[in-house]
Coordinates of C-alpha atoms in Angstrom, one line a residue:
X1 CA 175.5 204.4 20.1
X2 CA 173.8 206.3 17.6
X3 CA 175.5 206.1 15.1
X4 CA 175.6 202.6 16.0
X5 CA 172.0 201.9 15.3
X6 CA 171.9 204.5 12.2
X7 CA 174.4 202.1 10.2
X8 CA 172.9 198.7 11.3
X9 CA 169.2 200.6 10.2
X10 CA 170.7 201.4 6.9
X11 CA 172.9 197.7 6.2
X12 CA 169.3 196.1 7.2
X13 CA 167.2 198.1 4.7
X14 CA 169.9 198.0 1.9
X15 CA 169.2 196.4 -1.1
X16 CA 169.5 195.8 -5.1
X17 CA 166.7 197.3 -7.0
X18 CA 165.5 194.1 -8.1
X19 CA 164.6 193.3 -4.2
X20 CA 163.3 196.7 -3.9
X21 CA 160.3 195.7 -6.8
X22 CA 160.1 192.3 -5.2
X23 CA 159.2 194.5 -1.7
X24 CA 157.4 196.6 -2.9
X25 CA 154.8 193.9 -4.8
X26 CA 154.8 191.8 -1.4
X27 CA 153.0 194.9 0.8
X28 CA 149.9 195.1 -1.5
X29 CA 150.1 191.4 -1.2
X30 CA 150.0 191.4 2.4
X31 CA 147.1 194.2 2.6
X32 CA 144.5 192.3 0.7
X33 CA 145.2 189.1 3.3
X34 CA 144.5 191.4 6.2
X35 CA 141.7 192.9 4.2
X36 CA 140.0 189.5 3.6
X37 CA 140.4 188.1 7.5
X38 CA 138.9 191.5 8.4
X39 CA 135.7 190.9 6.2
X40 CA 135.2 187.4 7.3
X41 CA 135.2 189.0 10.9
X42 CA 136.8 185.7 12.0
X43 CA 139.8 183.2 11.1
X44 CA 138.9 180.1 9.3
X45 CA 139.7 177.5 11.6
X46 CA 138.6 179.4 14.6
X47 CA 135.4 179.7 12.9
X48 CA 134.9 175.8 12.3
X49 CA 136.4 174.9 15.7
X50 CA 133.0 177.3 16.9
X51 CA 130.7 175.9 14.6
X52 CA 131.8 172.7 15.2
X53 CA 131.7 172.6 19.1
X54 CA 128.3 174.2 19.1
X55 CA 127.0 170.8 17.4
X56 CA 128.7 168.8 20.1
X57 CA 127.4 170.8 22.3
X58 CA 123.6 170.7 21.1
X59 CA 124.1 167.0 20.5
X60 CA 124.9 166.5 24.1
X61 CA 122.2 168.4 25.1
X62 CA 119.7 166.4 23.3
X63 CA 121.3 163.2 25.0
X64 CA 121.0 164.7 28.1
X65 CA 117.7 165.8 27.9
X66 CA 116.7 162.2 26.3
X67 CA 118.3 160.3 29.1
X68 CA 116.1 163.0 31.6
X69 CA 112.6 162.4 29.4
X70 CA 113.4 158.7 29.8
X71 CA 114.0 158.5 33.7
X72 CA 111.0 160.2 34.0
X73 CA 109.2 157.0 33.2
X74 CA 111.4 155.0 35.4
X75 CA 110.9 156.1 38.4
X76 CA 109.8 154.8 41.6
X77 CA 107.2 157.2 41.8
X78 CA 105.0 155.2 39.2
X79 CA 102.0 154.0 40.5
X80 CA 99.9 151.3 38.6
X81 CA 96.4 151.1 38.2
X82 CA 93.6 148.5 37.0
X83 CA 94.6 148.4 32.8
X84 CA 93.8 146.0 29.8
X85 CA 96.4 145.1 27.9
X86 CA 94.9 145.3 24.7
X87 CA 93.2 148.6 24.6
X88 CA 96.1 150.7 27.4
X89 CA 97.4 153.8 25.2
X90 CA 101.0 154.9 25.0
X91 CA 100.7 157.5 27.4
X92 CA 99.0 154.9 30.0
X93 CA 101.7 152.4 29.3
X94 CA 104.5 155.3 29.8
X95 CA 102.4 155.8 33.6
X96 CA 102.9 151.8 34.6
X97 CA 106.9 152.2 33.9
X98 CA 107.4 151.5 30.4
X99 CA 110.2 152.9 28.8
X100 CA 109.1 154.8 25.4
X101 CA 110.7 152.5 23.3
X102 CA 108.6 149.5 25.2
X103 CA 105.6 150.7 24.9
X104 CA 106.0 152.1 20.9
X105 CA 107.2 148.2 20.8
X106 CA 103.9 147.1 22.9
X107 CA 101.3 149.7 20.7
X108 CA 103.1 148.6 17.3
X109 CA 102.8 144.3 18.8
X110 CA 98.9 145.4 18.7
X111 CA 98.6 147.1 15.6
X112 CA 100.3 144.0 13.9
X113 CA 97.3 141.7 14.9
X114 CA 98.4 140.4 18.3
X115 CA 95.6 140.2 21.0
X116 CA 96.6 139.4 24.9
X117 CA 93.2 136.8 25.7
X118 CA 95.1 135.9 29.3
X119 CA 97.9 138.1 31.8
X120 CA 100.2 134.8 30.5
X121 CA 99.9 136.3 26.6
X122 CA 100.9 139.6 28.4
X123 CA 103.8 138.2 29.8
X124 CA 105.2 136.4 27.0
X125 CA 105.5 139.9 24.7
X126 CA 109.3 140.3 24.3
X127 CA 108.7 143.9 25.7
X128 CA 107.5 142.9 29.0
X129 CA 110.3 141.8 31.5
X130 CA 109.6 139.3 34.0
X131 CA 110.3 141.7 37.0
X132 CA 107.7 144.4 35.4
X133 CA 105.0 141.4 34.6
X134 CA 105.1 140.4 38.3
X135 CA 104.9 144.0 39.3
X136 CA 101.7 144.9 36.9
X137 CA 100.1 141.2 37.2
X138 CA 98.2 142.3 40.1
X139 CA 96.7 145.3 38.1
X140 CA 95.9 143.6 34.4
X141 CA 92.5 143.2 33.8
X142 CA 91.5 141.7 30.3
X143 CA 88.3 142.3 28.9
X144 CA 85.6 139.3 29.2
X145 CA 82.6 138.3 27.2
X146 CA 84.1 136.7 24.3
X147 CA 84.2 140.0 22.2
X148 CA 87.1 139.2 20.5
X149 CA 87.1 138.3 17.2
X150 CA 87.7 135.0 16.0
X151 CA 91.6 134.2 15.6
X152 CA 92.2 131.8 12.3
X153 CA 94.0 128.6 13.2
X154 CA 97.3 127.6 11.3
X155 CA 101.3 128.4 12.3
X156 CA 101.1 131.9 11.1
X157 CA 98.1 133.1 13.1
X158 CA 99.5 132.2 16.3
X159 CA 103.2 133.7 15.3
X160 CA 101.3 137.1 15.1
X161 CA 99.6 136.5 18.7
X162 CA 96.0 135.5 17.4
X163 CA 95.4 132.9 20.0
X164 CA 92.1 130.8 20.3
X165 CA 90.9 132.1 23.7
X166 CA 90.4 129.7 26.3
X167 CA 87.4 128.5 27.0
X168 CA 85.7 126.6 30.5
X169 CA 87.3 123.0 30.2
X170 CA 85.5 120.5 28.3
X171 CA 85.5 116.7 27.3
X172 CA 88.5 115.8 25.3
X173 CA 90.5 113.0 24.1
X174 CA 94.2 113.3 23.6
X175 CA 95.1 111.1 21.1
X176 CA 92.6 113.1 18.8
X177 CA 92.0 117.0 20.2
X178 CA 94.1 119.1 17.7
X179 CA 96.0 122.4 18.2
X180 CA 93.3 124.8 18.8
X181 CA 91.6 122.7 21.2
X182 CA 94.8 122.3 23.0
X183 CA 95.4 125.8 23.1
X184 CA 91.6 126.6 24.4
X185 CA 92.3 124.0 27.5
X186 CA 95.4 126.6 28.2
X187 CA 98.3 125.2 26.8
X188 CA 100.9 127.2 25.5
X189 CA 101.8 127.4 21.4
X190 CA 105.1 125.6 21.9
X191 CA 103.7 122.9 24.2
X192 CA 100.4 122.4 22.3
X193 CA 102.6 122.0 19.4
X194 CA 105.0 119.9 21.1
X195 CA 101.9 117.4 21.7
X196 CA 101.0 117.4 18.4
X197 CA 104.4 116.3 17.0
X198 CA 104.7 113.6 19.3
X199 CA 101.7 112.2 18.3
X200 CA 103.1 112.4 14.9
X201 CA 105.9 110.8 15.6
X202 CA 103.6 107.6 16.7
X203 CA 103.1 108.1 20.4
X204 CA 99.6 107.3 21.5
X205 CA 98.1 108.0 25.2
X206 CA 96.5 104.5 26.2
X207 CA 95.6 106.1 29.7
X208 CA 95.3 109.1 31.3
X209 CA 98.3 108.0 33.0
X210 CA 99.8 108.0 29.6
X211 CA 99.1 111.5 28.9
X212 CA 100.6 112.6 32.3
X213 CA 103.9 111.6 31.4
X214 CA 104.2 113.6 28.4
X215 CA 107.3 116.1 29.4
X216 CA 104.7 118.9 27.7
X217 CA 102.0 118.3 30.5
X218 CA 102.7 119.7 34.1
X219 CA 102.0 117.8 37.2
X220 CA 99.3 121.4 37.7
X221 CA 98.1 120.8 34.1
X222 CA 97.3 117.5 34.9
X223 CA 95.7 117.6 38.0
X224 CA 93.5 120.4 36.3
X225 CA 92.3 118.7 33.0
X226 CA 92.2 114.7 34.5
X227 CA 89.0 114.8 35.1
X228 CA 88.1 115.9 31.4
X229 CA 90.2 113.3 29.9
X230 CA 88.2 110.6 27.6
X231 CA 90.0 108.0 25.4
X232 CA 87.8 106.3 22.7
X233 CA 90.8 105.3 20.5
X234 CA 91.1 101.5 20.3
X235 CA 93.8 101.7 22.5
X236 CA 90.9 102.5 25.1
X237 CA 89.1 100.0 24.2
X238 CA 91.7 97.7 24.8
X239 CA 93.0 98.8 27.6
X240 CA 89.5 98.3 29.1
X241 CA 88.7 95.2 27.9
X242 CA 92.0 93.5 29.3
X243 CA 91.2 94.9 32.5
X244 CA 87.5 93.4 32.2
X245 CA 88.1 90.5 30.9
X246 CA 92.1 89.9 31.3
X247 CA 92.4 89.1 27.1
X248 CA 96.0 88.5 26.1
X249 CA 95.4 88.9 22.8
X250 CA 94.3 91.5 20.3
X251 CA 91.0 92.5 20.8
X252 CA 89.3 92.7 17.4
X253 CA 91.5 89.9 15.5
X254 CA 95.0 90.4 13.3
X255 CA 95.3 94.0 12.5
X256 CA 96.3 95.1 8.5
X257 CA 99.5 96.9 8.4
X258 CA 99.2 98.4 5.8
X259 CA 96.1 99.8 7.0
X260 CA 96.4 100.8 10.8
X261 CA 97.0 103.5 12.5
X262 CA 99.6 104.5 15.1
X263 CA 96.3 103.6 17.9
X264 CA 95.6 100.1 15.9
X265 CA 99.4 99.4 16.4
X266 CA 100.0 99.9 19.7
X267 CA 96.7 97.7 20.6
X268 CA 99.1 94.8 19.2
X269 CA 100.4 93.2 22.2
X270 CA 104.3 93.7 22.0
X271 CA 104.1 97.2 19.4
X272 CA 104.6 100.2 22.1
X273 CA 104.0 104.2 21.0
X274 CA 107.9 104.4 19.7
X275 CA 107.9 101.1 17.4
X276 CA 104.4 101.9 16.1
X277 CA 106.2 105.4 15.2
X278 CA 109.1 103.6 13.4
X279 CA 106.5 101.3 11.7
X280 CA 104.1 104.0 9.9
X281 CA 107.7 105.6 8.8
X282 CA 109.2 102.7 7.4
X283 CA 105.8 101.8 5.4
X284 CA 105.6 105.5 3.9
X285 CA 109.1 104.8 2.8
X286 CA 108.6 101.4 1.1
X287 CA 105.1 102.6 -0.6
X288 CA 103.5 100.0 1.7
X289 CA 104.1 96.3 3.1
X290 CA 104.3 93.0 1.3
X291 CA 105.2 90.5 3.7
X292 CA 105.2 90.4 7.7
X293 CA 108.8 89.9 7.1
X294 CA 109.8 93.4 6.5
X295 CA 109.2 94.2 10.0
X296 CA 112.5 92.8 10.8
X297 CA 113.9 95.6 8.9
X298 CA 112.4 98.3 11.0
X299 CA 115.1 99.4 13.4
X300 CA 114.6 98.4 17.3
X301 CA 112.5 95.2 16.6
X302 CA 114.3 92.1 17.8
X303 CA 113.3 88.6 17.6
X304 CA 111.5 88.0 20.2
X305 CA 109.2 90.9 19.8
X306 CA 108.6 90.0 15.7
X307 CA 107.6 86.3 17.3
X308 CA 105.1 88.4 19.8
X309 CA 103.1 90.3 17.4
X310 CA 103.4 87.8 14.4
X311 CA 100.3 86.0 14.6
X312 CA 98.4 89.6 15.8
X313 CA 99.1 91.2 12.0
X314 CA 98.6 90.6 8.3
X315 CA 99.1 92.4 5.3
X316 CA 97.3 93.7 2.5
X317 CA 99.8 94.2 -0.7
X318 CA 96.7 95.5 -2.7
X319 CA 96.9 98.9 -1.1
X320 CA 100.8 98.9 -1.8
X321 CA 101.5 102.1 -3.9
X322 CA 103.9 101.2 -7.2
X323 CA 106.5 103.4 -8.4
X324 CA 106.5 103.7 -12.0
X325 CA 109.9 103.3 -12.6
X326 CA 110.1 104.9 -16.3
X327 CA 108.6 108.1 -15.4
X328 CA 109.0 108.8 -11.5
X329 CA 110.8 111.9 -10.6
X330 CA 114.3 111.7 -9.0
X331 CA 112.5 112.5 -5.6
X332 CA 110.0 109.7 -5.6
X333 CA 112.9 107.1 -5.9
X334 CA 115.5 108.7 -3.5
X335 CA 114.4 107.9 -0.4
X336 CA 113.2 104.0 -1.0
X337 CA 114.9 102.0 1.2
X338 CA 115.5 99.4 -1.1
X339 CA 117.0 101.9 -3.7
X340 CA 120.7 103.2 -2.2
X341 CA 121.9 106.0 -3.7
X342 CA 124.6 104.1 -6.0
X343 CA 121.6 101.6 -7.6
X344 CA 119.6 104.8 -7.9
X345 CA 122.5 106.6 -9.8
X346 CA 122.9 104.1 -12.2
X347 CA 119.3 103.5 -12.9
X348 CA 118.5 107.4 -13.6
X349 CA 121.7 107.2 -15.7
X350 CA 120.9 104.1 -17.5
X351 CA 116.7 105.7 -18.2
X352 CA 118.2 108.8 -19.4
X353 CA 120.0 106.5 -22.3
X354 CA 117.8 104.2 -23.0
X355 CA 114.6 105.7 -22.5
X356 CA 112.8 102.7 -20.1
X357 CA 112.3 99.3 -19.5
X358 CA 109.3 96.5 -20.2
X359 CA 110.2 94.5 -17.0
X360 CA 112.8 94.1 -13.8
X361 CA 114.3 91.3 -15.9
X362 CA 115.3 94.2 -18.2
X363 CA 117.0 95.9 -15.2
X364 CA 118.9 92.7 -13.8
X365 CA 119.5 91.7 -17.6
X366 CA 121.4 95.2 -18.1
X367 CA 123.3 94.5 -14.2
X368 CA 121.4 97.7 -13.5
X369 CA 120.3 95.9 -10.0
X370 CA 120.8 92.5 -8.7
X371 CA 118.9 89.5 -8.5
X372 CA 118.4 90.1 -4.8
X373 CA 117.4 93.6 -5.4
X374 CA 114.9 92.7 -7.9
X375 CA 113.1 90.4 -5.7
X376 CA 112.9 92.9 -3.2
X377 CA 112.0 95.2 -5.3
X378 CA 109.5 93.4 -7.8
X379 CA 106.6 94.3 -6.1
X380 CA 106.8 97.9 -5.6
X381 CA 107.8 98.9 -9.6
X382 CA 105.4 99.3 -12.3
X383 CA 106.5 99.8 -16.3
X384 CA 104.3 102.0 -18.2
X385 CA 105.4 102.4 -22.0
X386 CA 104.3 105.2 -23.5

């Protein structure tokens, strides 16, 4: 058995004595690997797989301890107390159950310019949930006295929260009170502007009854500010007259249209809020009115209403405004109703070649418009040569 393992020991070290140099340079070889793992004291990728662990390690620690800092603010244990607002710290708003990130939201609202003048302001800051306004209502008490300073009016001042504070309710009428008043008698920014634009848009409150209709006023609003509620437009003068006296007509003779108002409209018998609307529109389009006629053109009005209200209006064509056709930007043009947007393509075509006309026979002459257009047309064009 020996002898055995003698020979295999001596056939398995055998070799040429090119293989024995070959040997003999792979052992120093081998050495200085073992040396270099021994003086990094570790393997490689053990040593990142450590390294790296302890990160996820630490990272889940700070999670952890986040989540724990965060809790600690949401707890039942809170306790509100009496607080403004506007002047609460961070710390104070941490104690009523904000998270961090809601009140750093809350503090930074503030800095920006915002001021809370009522709980309702409070409630409408995108930090403050419904559930945690019902829970701190109770508890917000905003500083009285008018100590505030004054907000400025516009779009942009009520965007950053600067609202006009509200003040005790006072006189007003609706058909003339603008946003800031509307604010002050406690409306909110989107309904007081919601009043506004439909006024724009040629409603007009001829009652109180009027005004209580408007989908932007609450039955609770309206109970509230009836009593405060004055109309002195001519549409209250009207209204009050045909109760007196039972007048079928217009009250102070034909009204101009060119002239009136969305109130001097609807005091025609026959013209409610929406067609007065659809009137002052259609007359900023043309540039003004020259004949009663064109209200047939307005859309919505039928015969028997045009019958109604012709012998309650006249017209004006002095205070028509005049396009001057050689020189009037694109702009002016486009949006005449008597100008469709083929007509106006050829006219701005035809200028740019030739430079202008004298007259609208010019224009017919070079089949630029028809004669039907012309007429229609002929009293709203001027021709200035330079």
């Amino acid at each position: 058995m020996k002898e055995r393992l003698k020979a295999l020991l001596k056939a398995w070290t055998a070799c040429s004595g090119r293989e024995g140099r070959r040997i003999l340079l792979l052992i120093p070889l081998l050495v200085l690997i073992a040396l270099l793992f021994l003086w990094q004291g570790k393997p490689r990728f053990e040593r990142s797989f450590t390294m790296y662990g302890d990160r996820v390690l630490d990272s889940s620690y700070r999670a952890k301890n986040s989540r724990a800092r965060a809790a600690e603010y949401r707890t039942d244990s809170v306790r509100p107390f009496l607080f403004d607002p506007n002047t609460v710290d961070r710390d104070g708003l941490l104690r009523l159950g904000f998270s961090p990130k809601q009140a750093d939201g809350i503090v930074h609202y503030r800095q920006a310019g915002a001021v809370f003048r009522t709980a309702a302001d409070f409630a409408r800051c995108r930090m403050v949930s419904d559930r945690k306004f019902r829970e701190l209502s109770p508890y917000i008490a905003i500083r009285a006295g008018g100590n505030f300073s004054k907000p400025e009016t516009g779009t942009d001042s009520v965007r950053e929260g600067r609202i006009p504070a509200q003040d005790s309710l006072f006189l007003f009428d609706p058909n003339t009170i603008d946003r800031d008043g509307l604010l002050r008698l406690g409306f909110s920014p989107k309904q007081a502007d919601g009043i506004v634009h439909y006024r724009q848009a040629g409603a007009v409150f001829r009652t109180a009854a009027d005004f209580a209709r408007c989908r932007m006023v609450s039955a609770d609003r309206y109970r509230k500010l009836e009593p405060y509620i004055r109309i002195d437009s001519v549409v209250g003068r009207r209204e009050e007259l045909l109760e007196k006296r039972g007048a079928p007509d217009s009250v102070s003779g034909p009204v101009e249209l060119n002239g009136a108002d969305s109130a001097a409209l609807v005091a025609v018998r026959g013209i409610g809020p929406l067609t007065a609307g659809r009137i002052v529109r259609y007359r900023e389009r043309l540039g003004g009115f020259a004949r009663i006629g064109q209200l047939r053109e307005i859309e919505g009005m039928t015969d028997e209403n045009y019958r109604r209200i012709l012998q309650q209006i006249w017209v004006d064509s002095s205070k028509i405004q005049k396009i001057d056709i050689n020189f009037a930007l694109p702009l002016q043009l486009r949006d005449h109703p008597y100008l469709p947007e083929r007509v106006l393509n050829r006219l701005l075509k035809y200028r740019q070649l030739k430079g202008g006309w004298r007259s609208i026979r010019d224009l017919t002459e070079q089949h630029i418009i028809s004669e039907q257009q012309a007429e229609k047309l002929s009293p709203y064009l001027c021709f200035r040569v330079q």
